[in-house]
XYZ file of C-alpha atoms in Angstrom:
586
model
C 91.396 -19.399 47.581
C 91.428 -23.025 48.795
C 94.711 -25.288 47.705
C 92.880 -27.691 45.265
C 90.627 -24.552 43.822
C 93.511 -22.745 43.436
C 95.535 -25.238 41.652
C 92.469 -26.134 39.043
C 92.506 -22.102 38.432
C 96.155 -22.094 37.704
C 95.535 -24.966 35.296
C 93.174 -23.385 33.508
C 94.885 -20.136 32.943
C 97.923 -22.321 31.705
C 95.317 -23.737 29.040
C 94.669 -20.670 27.913
C 98.179 -19.639 27.685
C 98.831 -22.621 25.622
C 96.346 -21.860 23.804
C 96.522 -18.509 22.744
C 100.308 -19.238 22.049
C 98.900 -21.750 19.570
C 96.900 -19.417 18.010
C 99.999 -17.005 17.903
C 102.780 -19.734 16.568
C 100.500 -21.800 14.155
C 99.993 -19.255 11.485
C 103.952 -18.918 11.244
C 104.073 -22.772 10.178
C 102.769 -23.778 6.397
C 103.761 -21.823 3.345
C 106.154 -19.167 3.597
C 103.963 -17.346 0.497
C 101.178 -16.035 1.819
C 98.233 -14.119 -0.142
C 96.882 -11.018 0.923
C 93.689 -12.855 2.375
C 96.011 -15.328 4.301
C 98.254 -12.212 5.771
C 94.737 -10.834 6.669
C 93.973 -14.106 8.948
C 97.347 -14.343 10.097
C 97.008 -10.848 11.946
C 93.375 -12.007 13.027
C 94.727 -15.015 14.909
C 97.843 -12.766 16.225
C 95.813 -10.233 17.782
C 93.356 -13.224 18.986
C 96.050 -14.796 20.591
C 97.267 -11.620 22.328
C 94.090 -10.869 23.747
C 94.138 -14.410 25.108
C 97.349 -14.315 26.642
C 96.631 -10.900 28.002
C 93.146 -12.136 30.136
C 94.848 -15.350 30.830
C 97.947 -13.900 32.695
C 95.948 -11.090 34.150
C 93.722 -13.658 35.708
C 96.780 -15.119 37.587
C 98.247 -12.052 38.107
C 94.880 -10.931 39.940
C 95.003 -13.790 42.380
C 98.794 -12.195 43.788
C 97.515 -8.418 43.640
C 93.479 -8.477 43.726
C 93.656 -4.317 43.749
C 95.029 -4.241 40.335
C 91.978 -6.194 38.990
C 90.182 -3.147 38.029
C 93.000 -1.838 35.866
C 93.349 -4.938 34.229
C 89.331 -5.651 33.233
C 89.154 -1.353 32.212
C 92.844 -2.360 29.730
C 90.756 -5.170 28.087
C 87.928 -3.182 27.633
C 89.682 -0.729 25.819
C 91.146 -3.327 23.905
C 88.043 -4.518 22.946
C 86.529 -1.172 22.292
C 89.425 -0.388 19.753
C 88.833 -3.870 18.243
C 85.261 -3.000 17.571
C 86.304 0.948 16.618
C 88.471 -1.059 13.599
C 85.699 -3.433 12.830
C 82.782 -0.815 12.436
C 84.686 2.662 11.736
C 83.669 4.204 15.010
C 83.405 7.782 15.480
C 85.905 9.261 17.298
C 83.855 11.035 19.695
C 81.920 8.054 20.291
C 85.171 6.591 21.485
C 86.121 9.264 23.909
C 82.928 8.445 25.424
C 83.872 5.010 25.748
C 87.305 5.613 27.070
C 85.987 8.234 29.692
C 83.283 5.524 30.756
C 86.482 2.961 31.444
C 87.727 5.842 33.316
C 84.880 6.592 35.404
C 84.640 3.016 36.329
C 88.291 3.132 37.413
C 87.483 6.302 39.662
C 84.437 4.264 41.324
C 86.889 1.843 41.858
C 89.378 4.058 43.606
C 91.695 4.635 41.087
C 91.755 8.310 41.370
C 93.653 11.097 41.921
C 92.383 13.065 44.873
C 94.789 14.729 46.460
C 98.718 15.947 46.304
C 101.076 16.319 49.388
C 102.025 20.085 50.445
C 105.931 20.202 50.499
C 105.180 22.103 53.424
C 102.851 19.094 55.312
C 99.471 18.253 55.155
C 97.702 18.077 51.492
C 95.842 19.941 48.546
C 92.619 18.381 48.317
C 91.394 18.128 44.043
C 87.695 18.074 45.617
C 85.445 18.389 42.953
C 88.452 18.659 40.127
C 89.207 14.728 41.117
C 87.359 13.227 38.417
C 87.330 15.621 35.639
C 91.515 15.291 35.857
C 91.807 11.562 36.615
C 89.512 11.217 32.995
C 91.366 13.758 31.328
C 94.967 11.809 32.407
C 93.445 8.788 31.144
C 92.512 10.000 27.827
C 95.452 12.013 27.347
C 97.625 9.436 27.936
C 95.800 6.314 26.128
C 95.629 8.544 22.794
C 99.703 9.707 23.639
C 100.889 6.087 23.315
C 98.482 5.609 20.572
C 99.339 8.147 18.355
C 103.369 7.435 18.973
C 102.661 3.971 17.653
C 102.777 5.915 13.846
C 106.611 5.191 14.490
C 107.779 1.655 14.138
C 108.913 0.602 17.713
C 108.192 3.690 19.525
C 105.048 2.895 21.559
C 106.663 -0.544 22.538
C 110.105 1.163 23.628
C 108.236 4.235 25.206
C 106.329 1.750 27.129
C 109.750 -0.346 28.184
C 111.248 2.599 29.590
C 108.029 4.044 31.255
C 106.901 0.464 32.868
C 110.655 -0.024 34.454
C 110.686 3.989 35.916
C 107.376 3.486 37.225
C 107.980 0.223 39.013
C 111.105 1.716 40.547
C 110.289 5.064 41.731
C 107.359 3.250 43.256
C 109.412 1.021 45.320
C 111.853 3.546 46.193
C 109.054 5.683 47.747
C 108.824 3.087 50.729
C 105.179 3.408 51.059
C 104.466 0.047 49.886
C 103.128 0.306 46.710
C 103.567 -3.078 45.925
C 100.459 -3.337 43.597
C 102.131 -0.451 41.300
C 105.855 -2.393 41.455
C 103.938 -5.568 40.190
C 101.625 -3.835 37.730
C 104.812 -1.981 36.003
C 106.495 -5.584 35.906
C 103.507 -6.797 34.361
C 103.079 -4.451 31.524
C 107.229 -4.675 31.058
C 106.231 -8.538 31.078
C 103.586 -8.034 28.557
C 105.557 -5.478 26.218
C 108.361 -8.026 25.801
C 105.926 -10.827 25.070
C 104.172 -8.562 22.130
C 107.815 -7.727 21.190
C 108.168 -11.560 20.615
C 104.488 -12.064 18.724
C 104.453 -8.967 16.659
C 107.991 -7.890 16.165
C 109.530 -4.092 16.872
C 107.019 -2.825 14.711
C 104.005 -0.974 14.902
C 101.201 -2.209 17.509
C 97.926 -1.037 16.035
C 95.305 0.492 17.747
C 94.367 -1.953 19.833
C 97.398 -2.848 21.508
C 99.263 0.913 21.808
C 95.708 1.920 23.421
C 95.937 -0.875 26.005
C 99.217 -0.159 27.010
C 98.923 3.666 27.079
C 95.877 3.449 29.523
C 97.703 0.445 31.398
C 100.466 3.396 32.235
C 98.299 5.947 32.831
C 96.947 3.639 35.608
C 99.863 2.725 37.013
C 101.162 6.174 37.476
C 97.997 7.162 39.215
C 98.558 3.424 41.341
C 101.779 4.819 42.338
C 102.814 8.371 42.282
C 99.929 10.554 41.690
C 97.461 9.404 44.612
C 100.073 10.249 47.466
C 103.164 12.225 45.784
C 104.903 15.498 47.205
C 103.327 18.536 44.753
C 107.048 18.798 43.022
C 107.567 15.009 41.997
C 104.312 15.513 39.923
C 107.021 16.368 37.238
C 108.013 12.295 37.444
C 105.077 10.446 35.891
C 105.138 13.931 33.394
C 108.550 13.194 32.815
C 108.162 9.589 32.286
C 105.686 9.833 29.650
C 107.034 13.388 28.343
C 107.524 11.744 24.528
C 104.148 10.696 23.926
C 102.304 13.548 26.039
C 104.634 16.135 23.907
C 103.492 14.456 20.486
C 100.196 14.508 21.147
C 100.091 18.089 22.818
C 101.548 18.887 19.517
C 99.116 17.447 17.791
C 95.776 18.982 19.621
C 97.602 22.351 19.065
C 98.689 22.307 15.538
C 95.432 21.176 15.010
C 93.575 24.408 16.148
C 96.435 25.946 14.174
C 96.415 24.190 10.736
C 93.511 21.734 11.262
C 93.438 18.784 8.865
C 90.837 16.959 11.075
C 90.252 15.421 14.473
C 93.381 15.873 16.729
C 93.102 12.404 17.580
C 92.691 10.873 14.050
C 95.306 9.556 11.920
C 95.303 12.592 9.602
C 96.638 15.183 12.441
C 99.755 17.109 12.464
C 102.298 14.774 14.666
C 105.384 15.255 15.610
C 106.448 12.397 13.294
C 105.248 14.284 9.991
C 106.911 17.317 10.867
C 110.278 15.610 11.375
C 109.533 13.564 8.216
C 108.552 17.034 6.514
C 112.354 18.642 7.695
C 113.727 15.229 5.628
C 114.447 13.136 8.745
C 114.070 9.395 7.865
C 111.795 6.946 10.195
C 114.824 5.455 11.338
C 116.403 8.918 12.537
C 112.957 9.778 13.775
C 112.629 6.824 15.849
C 116.165 6.800 16.977
C 115.553 10.372 18.313
C 112.022 9.516 20.121
C 114.274 6.566 22.322
C 116.817 9.071 22.764
C 114.478 11.249 24.633
C 112.785 8.975 26.488
C 116.222 7.696 28.328
C 116.851 11.059 28.825
C 113.741 11.972 30.315
C 113.781 8.637 32.300
C 117.001 9.911 34.216
C 115.108 13.546 34.548
C 112.174 11.645 36.369
C 114.924 10.186 38.635
C 116.860 13.833 39.648
C 113.340 14.950 39.860
C 112.305 12.187 42.620
C 115.538 12.761 44.609
C 115.924 16.326 44.505
C 112.332 17.648 44.010
C 113.115 21.372 42.513
C 111.079 23.724 39.985
C 114.297 25.236 38.571
C 115.646 21.576 37.922
C 112.118 20.552 36.329
C 112.976 23.786 33.979
C 116.607 22.945 33.663
C 115.636 19.152 32.094
C 112.902 20.749 30.037
C 115.797 23.143 28.242
C 118.155 20.452 27.878
C 115.723 18.221 26.355
C 114.747 21.047 23.586
C 118.765 21.470 23.029
C 118.968 17.807 22.856
C 116.199 17.549 20.099
C 117.277 20.740 18.482
C 120.741 19.420 18.075
C 120.061 15.699 17.010
C 117.785 16.667 14.189
C 120.212 20.055 12.975
C 123.029 17.123 12.755
C 120.510 14.706 11.202
C 118.784 17.053 8.432
C 122.122 18.505 7.855
C 123.912 15.014 7.313
C 121.028 14.135 5.285
C 121.253 17.156 2.907
C 124.883 16.387 2.612
C 124.364 13.169 1.495
C 121.405 14.184 -0.561
C 120.142 17.501 -1.276
C 123.553 19.141 -1.770
C 124.336 17.043 -4.444
C 120.950 15.765 -4.640
C 121.022 16.102 -8.703
C 122.760 13.794 -10.918
C 123.432 14.239 -14.904
C 123.332 11.046 -16.650
C 124.068 12.207 -20.592
C 122.426 15.342 -19.455
C 119.663 13.715 -18.164
C 118.699 14.722 -14.552
C 118.197 11.897 -12.101
C 118.168 12.637 -8.353
C 120.541 10.743 -5.884
C 118.088 10.144 -2.932
C 117.092 7.389 -0.543
C 113.745 6.262 0.264
C 113.480 7.229 3.756
C 114.332 11.464 2.244
C 112.224 10.461 -0.502
C 109.297 9.827 1.742
C 109.964 12.843 3.994
C 109.799 15.015 0.932
C 106.507 13.653 0.195
C 105.629 14.817 3.377
C 106.198 17.809 3.070
C 104.653 18.070 -0.600
C 101.448 17.344 0.977
C 101.683 19.892 3.687
C 102.702 22.639 1.056
C 99.538 22.584 -0.596
C 100.764 22.708 -4.210
C 100.757 19.711 -7.080
C 103.762 17.877 -7.468
C 104.976 15.231 -9.841
C 107.486 12.233 -9.276
C 109.184 10.728 -12.429
C 111.282 7.204 -11.914
C 113.272 6.544 -15.184
C 115.119 3.797 -15.786
C 117.933 3.296 -18.808
C 115.261 3.321 -21.365
C 113.699 6.410 -20.159
C 116.949 7.901 -20.223
C 117.340 7.153 -23.744
C 113.864 8.328 -24.535
C 114.772 11.791 -22.976
C 117.832 12.321 -25.136
C 115.555 11.705 -28.163
C 112.004 13.255 -26.935
C 112.904 17.291 -25.793
C 109.047 17.395 -23.889
C 110.013 14.107 -21.766
C 113.195 15.606 -21.246
C 111.588 18.919 -19.941
C 109.315 17.168 -17.841
C 112.473 15.360 -15.887
C 114.019 18.696 -15.318
C 111.096 20.164 -14.080
C 109.748 17.121 -11.995
C 109.634 17.762 -8.175
C 111.440 14.780 -7.529
C 113.537 11.854 -10.512
C 114.031 8.523 -8.896
C 116.566 6.091 -10.440
C 114.281 3.101 -11.094
C 116.873 0.759 -13.126
C 120.220 -0.627 -11.930
C 121.448 0.845 -15.470
C 121.346 3.990 -14.429
C 123.023 3.618 -11.082
C 125.797 1.945 -13.163
C 126.336 4.601 -15.491
C 126.077 7.145 -12.885
C 129.241 5.626 -11.027
C 131.058 5.250 -14.361
C 130.560 8.511 -15.508
C 131.780 10.409 -12.108
C 128.289 10.965 -10.928
C 127.681 8.345 -8.364
C 123.840 7.407 -7.614
C 123.872 5.524 -3.516
C 121.433 2.853 -5.407
C 118.363 2.350 -7.440
C 114.722 3.311 -5.994
C 112.209 1.626 -7.854
C 109.225 3.351 -8.407
C 106.531 0.469 -7.080
C 108.465 0.343 -3.684
C 108.237 3.998 -3.202
C 104.477 3.518 -4.319
C 104.001 0.615 -1.813
C 105.500 2.895 0.884
C 103.201 5.979 -0.216
C 100.211 3.288 0.124
C 101.492 1.978 3.542
C 100.882 5.682 4.899
C 97.699 6.340 3.075
C 96.022 3.430 4.540
C 97.500 4.387 8.197
C 96.367 8.404 7.546
C 93.054 7.923 5.501
C 94.475 9.305 2.804
C 92.801 9.112 -1.076
C 94.047 7.419 -3.842
C 93.133 7.406 -7.276
C 94.330 4.914 -10.096
C 94.366 5.497 -13.563
C 96.006 2.993 -16.016
C 96.498 -0.449 -17.609
C 93.850 -2.159 -19.296
C 90.477 -2.468 -18.609
C 89.373 -4.189 -15.370
C 93.233 -4.487 -14.372
C 93.091 -0.663 -11.855
C 89.739 -2.474 -10.291
C 91.938 -5.764 -9.234
C 94.800 -4.005 -8.773
C 93.013 -1.997 -5.941
C 91.056 -4.751 -4.747
C 94.485 -6.301 -3.759
C 95.607 -2.949 -2.673
C 92.750 -2.673 0.150
C 93.496 -6.031 0.945
C 97.289 -5.574 1.664
C 96.608 -2.017 3.585
C 93.678 -2.324 5.956
C 91.786 1.056 5.680
C 93.332 2.043 2.570
C 90.550 4.577 0.843
C 90.671 4.433 -3.185
C 88.153 6.675 -3.945
C 88.557 6.056 -7.865
C 89.876 3.973 -10.701
C 90.083 4.308 -14.656
C 91.841 2.076 -17.284
C 94.296 3.712 -19.277
C 92.591 3.612 -22.752
C 90.382 6.645 -23.084
C 89.233 9.533 -25.678
C 89.393 13.231 -25.303
C 85.928 13.206 -24.072
C 86.439 10.580 -21.356
C 89.411 12.367 -20.341
C 87.503 15.208 -19.411
C 85.264 12.874 -17.592
C 88.259 10.894 -15.686
C 89.681 15.250 -14.913
C 86.320 16.242 -13.511
C 86.179 12.933 -11.377
C 89.412 13.360 -9.763
C 88.961 16.985 -9.298
C 85.729 15.725 -7.526
C 86.963 13.479 -5.208
C 90.467 15.343 -4.590
C 92.917 12.672 -3.728
C 95.977 12.859 -1.969
C 97.989 10.732 -4.761
C 97.067 10.113 -8.203
C 99.119 6.971 -9.450
C 99.130 6.602 -13.493
C 100.202 3.744 -14.962
C 100.470 4.216 -18.929
C 104.008 3.579 -19.813
C 106.577 5.862 -20.317
C 106.994 9.076 -21.843
C 103.040 9.250 -22.221
C 102.546 9.078 -18.548
C 104.279 11.737 -17.649
C 103.117 13.956 -20.520
C 99.702 13.363 -19.417
C 100.474 14.263 -16.144
C 102.431 17.325 -17.108
C 99.836 18.495 -19.249
C 97.020 18.477 -17.126
C 98.545 18.996 -13.540
C 97.316 22.496 -12.733
C 93.476 21.014 -13.956
C 94.016 17.881 -12.050
C 95.217 19.838 -8.233
C 96.682 17.113 -6.736
C 99.259 17.220 -4.452
C 101.062 14.286 -5.517
C 101.101 12.451 -9.100
C 103.090 9.438 -10.257
C 103.754 7.524 -13.112
C 104.244 3.861 -12.234
C 104.358 2.352 -15.389
C 103.253 -1.226 -15.367
C 102.658 -1.193 -11.796
C 98.857 -1.795 -11.285
C 99.734 -4.958 -13.354
C 101.780 -6.302 -10.499
C 98.748 -5.553 -8.019
C 96.919 -6.789 -9.988
C 98.629 -10.369 -10.516
C 98.850 -10.547 -13.947
C 102.951 -9.637 -13.658
C 104.908 -11.129 -10.916
C 107.786 -9.057 -9.618
C 111.349 -11.066 -9.452
C 112.562 -12.741 -6.347
C 114.450 -10.702 -3.760
C 117.870 -12.093 -4.546
C 116.894 -10.941 -8.350
C 116.141 -7.229 -7.083
C 119.012 -7.478 -4.515
C 121.679 -8.589 -7.032
C 119.878 -5.669 -9.458
C 119.053 -8.209 -11.935
C 115.377 -7.931 -12.039
C 115.448 -7.451 -15.676
C 116.981 -10.604 -16.377
C 113.969 -12.366 -14.562
C 111.269 -10.570 -16.138
C 113.108 -10.870 -19.686
C 113.288 -15.260 -19.047
C 109.489 -14.911 -17.982
C 108.506 -12.542 -20.868
C 110.986 -13.530 -23.795
C 109.388 -10.203 -25.698
C 110.989 -7.869 -23.314
C 114.529 -9.037 -24.750
C 114.108 -7.160 -27.770
C 114.080 -4.047 -25.499
C 117.188 -5.253 -23.854
C 118.901 -5.363 -27.041
C 118.073 -1.522 -27.340
C 120.247 -0.874 -24.710
C 123.275 -1.323 -26.655
C 122.873 2.363 -27.485
C 122.681 3.281 -23.769
C 126.142 1.166 -22.935
C 127.676 2.439 -26.237
C 126.748 6.406 -25.258
C 128.702 5.342 -21.471
C 131.416 3.917 -23.760
C 131.543 7.523 -25.734
C 131.771 9.454 -22.016
C 134.458 7.460 -20.680
C 137.260 7.663 -23.607
C 136.216 11.512 -23.902
C 137.000 11.488 -20.676
C 133.999 13.427 -19.638
C 133.671 12.236 -16.210
C 130.524 14.396 -15.332
C 127.866 12.326 -17.483
C 127.999 14.736 -20.206
C 127.200 13.724 -23.812
């Protein structure tokens, strides 16, 4: 390329980079509080900016390493394919066909596993197996990294470790694999840019699939094309975590089929670990720990290729994971399950965290039974003291979570300490987020006419892909009730959220539990009004200080009457303290 043309080319690429950065940064400024539509626009601009950054930086990169151009073109096609798939909800089989076509394009460009070197000298030519094995490798790794993205930060973290290791191993081979080294550093740099733009969070199918495709390519370019037989373990070790995860998804999909193995609603290791009681943060730590462990194992296998060493590394990974899970589950049980049930004036309240509660929800979804979640606050505790039916429901519910600072304060004063309040709306929001990710079905029941519809509309804007299969207000007679129950049974939701007020909502759920046959049923009080925009939640500072009740009382003066009735709650606490109960019994 001539000097003048090269300068113009670089200036053009620089312009594209600046333009894409504007797309990414501009939405960060302006109003701090964005509504759901504005948030969706921000995400669109971010995605567009990332695409432009990748395209322009790829053009600059190809100038120095033209051999990588087919790989970068293929990766960008994968990105566009996932983008179109999200917009038009393409079938999984069609996506696999597109991905196979892109892989076949790279095979024609020479990015292919054609032979491996024999330890005794010579080559093992794969001949007719070469093309299908290469295509299968691209599909497997791309989907492996994409599936791993359901854990916050996991796909980025694994990509960081893998790109560094691939680059290092390619450099140490002394075969002038500079394209592989440079591509590894490009992936690392692009990953760092993603972490700055999107945060250390989930990337989405578009970016995670593209990263997986790039990692599969650099593995072939730097290792699988010209490596000794035993050092085939090196790329497998480097990508061990996502490959194990997707293998588990495929195998368990045959044993306990939920849907397609590559779909969102799959039996992944993540869901299994959640069902054991591990929190998302603990699972993410385990993923990163195993990635670093396998990276060390890859370097050992590269330096000392030995089948027995490979066995030892895999055995060590199994023992490490088992020990970590046992420790984490044991610690969680010690902090939660062992002393989970607390008593406030004899009324049951569970002492668990949000992450542990979400883990139990995953376990509930797996066992096929119907489960009830209740979130009582201080007035609800008083109601339970006067209403034997409601108190029985609290005793028999699958989870009873403290939704109110008064319950937490009382628990500590009465010697039954609860770690903190767990607002029902926050648990509901976390469940909605997972429902949108896994494609689970949601039914909303409660509030005044039109409120549930508006709440559903806002929920689907906030959680793209959320599948709300039915809504109905909370005012109905016996005839209408039968129709509602029939509708719920027909659409078979995973979650049923009922907002009729305490204790009416819990009594309705408990009375119809067997007829509804819904895995997760939860009373949510006035949460539908919050989602519909009729009621505003307190600012974060009020929630952190446990003063949400004060904020709502100021905005809604009629609530002062309800607050004044809590004198009985305070009086009961005082009586228990004077009696020296220490056990929360009255």
